[in-house]
């Protein structure tokens, strides 16, 4: 077999495995074997750039940085659906359809997926483009990002698909991914996503598709459009789409009577709680395309379809107490302690009250009967008080003025909703939280230590701050409850190894407010050493790309505290990396300073990612699309025709690989 044949064989095989795993949920090979095949394909494709194919399974990892998404007009506008909230309104819809058609009809019943809608165009069985809803008339071309969604087929299987058609559906973030993402964002002090819908749409708009690839989005399709569709029924078209490799929910079904429709609603209202993703209702569609055409559209939505929205589940229960939690940065969160109550399949005993303003607005009193809702968010929240159920007014809930853990008076920064405990050097949950953050995997990676060990070490007085970690020896640990000699040694070895953790991660590990992993990386690259960073002024900090006043001020404040300066100096004595890695800094030049460079095509000497890194290392900027501010295009083989055309139009020069490398040789 020639390498070219092997490439084609591997592609077909890998497309099949992707489909088995992500669409059918029934893999037929191990992850390891899959990775091996993918590696082999990557290797072969690198050796045979002439075989480049944007729909190869290797294109799912993402790489291009898109500065701005191209706007694309929808061939057919993306409309919305009329909403109903009661079965009576559903019955009205059913009657209206019956009267208008005056003949037999079927209704296709589907879930209303709570994500962000997408329109996919396939030409000759290959994914051509993926566009967001936008304003319904035109949307953003997010093809690079959608390609990373494993359940979206890049190449169709089977036969009978039109040579060109569109299929629309919903991009979703499964609950498990959403929870993991928010936990990570909480650790990095990044703002949390309110619900999986926002997380999915935010992710689709990210400029770095390799980050999108890591977010494990999923996609369900529910609407096919085109000239020569395989069937006259909507449901039948979806079933054909399933055979071509698309993910179609197996809850989708056809009904003929209103009773059957109601039964579907009831079944889904209870079953949706067990689904791995969010749904907010069901969608009913007249099945026959001919009848759909007959019924037509209003200005905004089809007359042949309607959405029935589920009631957000709400429970009523008694508020027993408000307690307060102190996080690692000192933010104090009020928590409502409730009589246990059943809500969306789980027992709720606690709910977030967010902040003092919200407590005030609710006019909460202890003993009140309160409404609890889950509505898309992870933590249930209190949405109101049943004042009619108040036969005796309990004590009014007033936000505390002192830290519940250490007694320090709380402070509230002007313009912010949260209260802080300012005692960051001695308030126990702050110290423990800071230590837990410091040892976490993304930070110093001493995670064999774990929160329980931190708790014990803190309670036994063995560690009072992060620098104390480096004075621990196996004997200190061995005598802790539930700790053997072997684990004690492992922990000390992990502590020792953490001395080699790069400066940028140490900077993140320090837990400076608003300095998440990405900001830490930027600061480390810009200032190279701890000393330079500590000496940097507010203006110097703000001169760094993407560092604004809020972050700069927080960094200044951190290093202006005597206690932090001392802490940092003890970490220095412990032998931690205070200077950025050589490779990141040393061979940096300014040869490409001020240049905005677009990479396009396939390369022979280095990969696209390597060229991107080279551009950044040499002071240039890698841009995603060609504009009049583009300095030049680093052009490989098979450069995209639209980029080429644009470059010619704007007079942007093309530089080939060899010329580019020569430029850096200077
Ligand atoms: S059909 C012309 N089917 O709901 C009808 N939409 O309010 C096009 N959605 O923008 C939509 N699940 O994002 C349809 N099974 C489903 C759906 C669904 C969720 C979303 C979609 C659309 C919005 C309409």
XYZ file of C-alpha atoms and ligand atoms in Angstrom, residues 77-83 110-118 133 168-170 221-223 234 252 280-283 285 297 300-302 304-305 307, ligand 1:
61
model
C -33.062 32.686 7.408
C -32.711 31.107 10.864
C -36.048 31.701 12.517
C -37.176 31.213 16.061
C -40.159 29.329 17.412
C -43.349 30.463 19.058
C -43.338 29.553 22.761
C -38.417 16.557 19.706
C -36.501 17.847 22.669
C -35.776 21.554 22.821
C -32.058 21.473 23.343
C -30.763 24.318 25.463
C -27.571 25.267 23.703
C -26.681 27.534 20.824
C -27.915 26.940 17.293
C -25.695 26.191 14.359
C -27.486 31.971 14.102
C -29.284 22.793 11.598
C -29.051 21.846 15.193
C -27.854 22.785 18.609
C -29.248 18.086 14.655
C -32.949 18.735 14.148
C -33.675 20.451 10.832
C -39.153 15.842 8.408
C -37.383 12.122 18.564
C -35.755 23.624 28.325
C -38.796 22.153 26.621
C -39.985 20.229 23.619
C -40.547 21.198 19.997
C -43.297 20.105 14.164
C -44.465 31.354 8.227
C -40.635 35.550 12.908
C -41.526 31.890 13.107
C -43.028 28.950 11.283
C -45.987 24.551 11.446
C -43.954 24.345 14.653
C -42.065 25.087 21.398
S -36.355 23.998 15.009
C -37.800 27.052 12.003
N -35.901 22.180 16.825
O -34.808 26.820 19.680
C -37.556 26.253 13.205
N -35.182 24.402 17.274
O -36.699 29.244 19.357
C -36.143 26.186 13.558
N -33.987 24.627 19.423
O -33.066 28.855 17.442
C -35.832 25.629 14.875
N -34.135 22.524 20.020
O -31.740 27.151 18.745
C -35.779 23.478 16.501
N -35.539 20.413 18.323
C -35.406 21.712 17.995
C -34.757 22.635 18.838
C -34.668 23.979 18.450
C -33.678 23.707 20.354
C -33.653 26.066 19.513
C -32.969 26.622 18.300
C -33.831 27.737 17.809
C -34.693 28.023 18.972
C -36.052 28.465 18.458
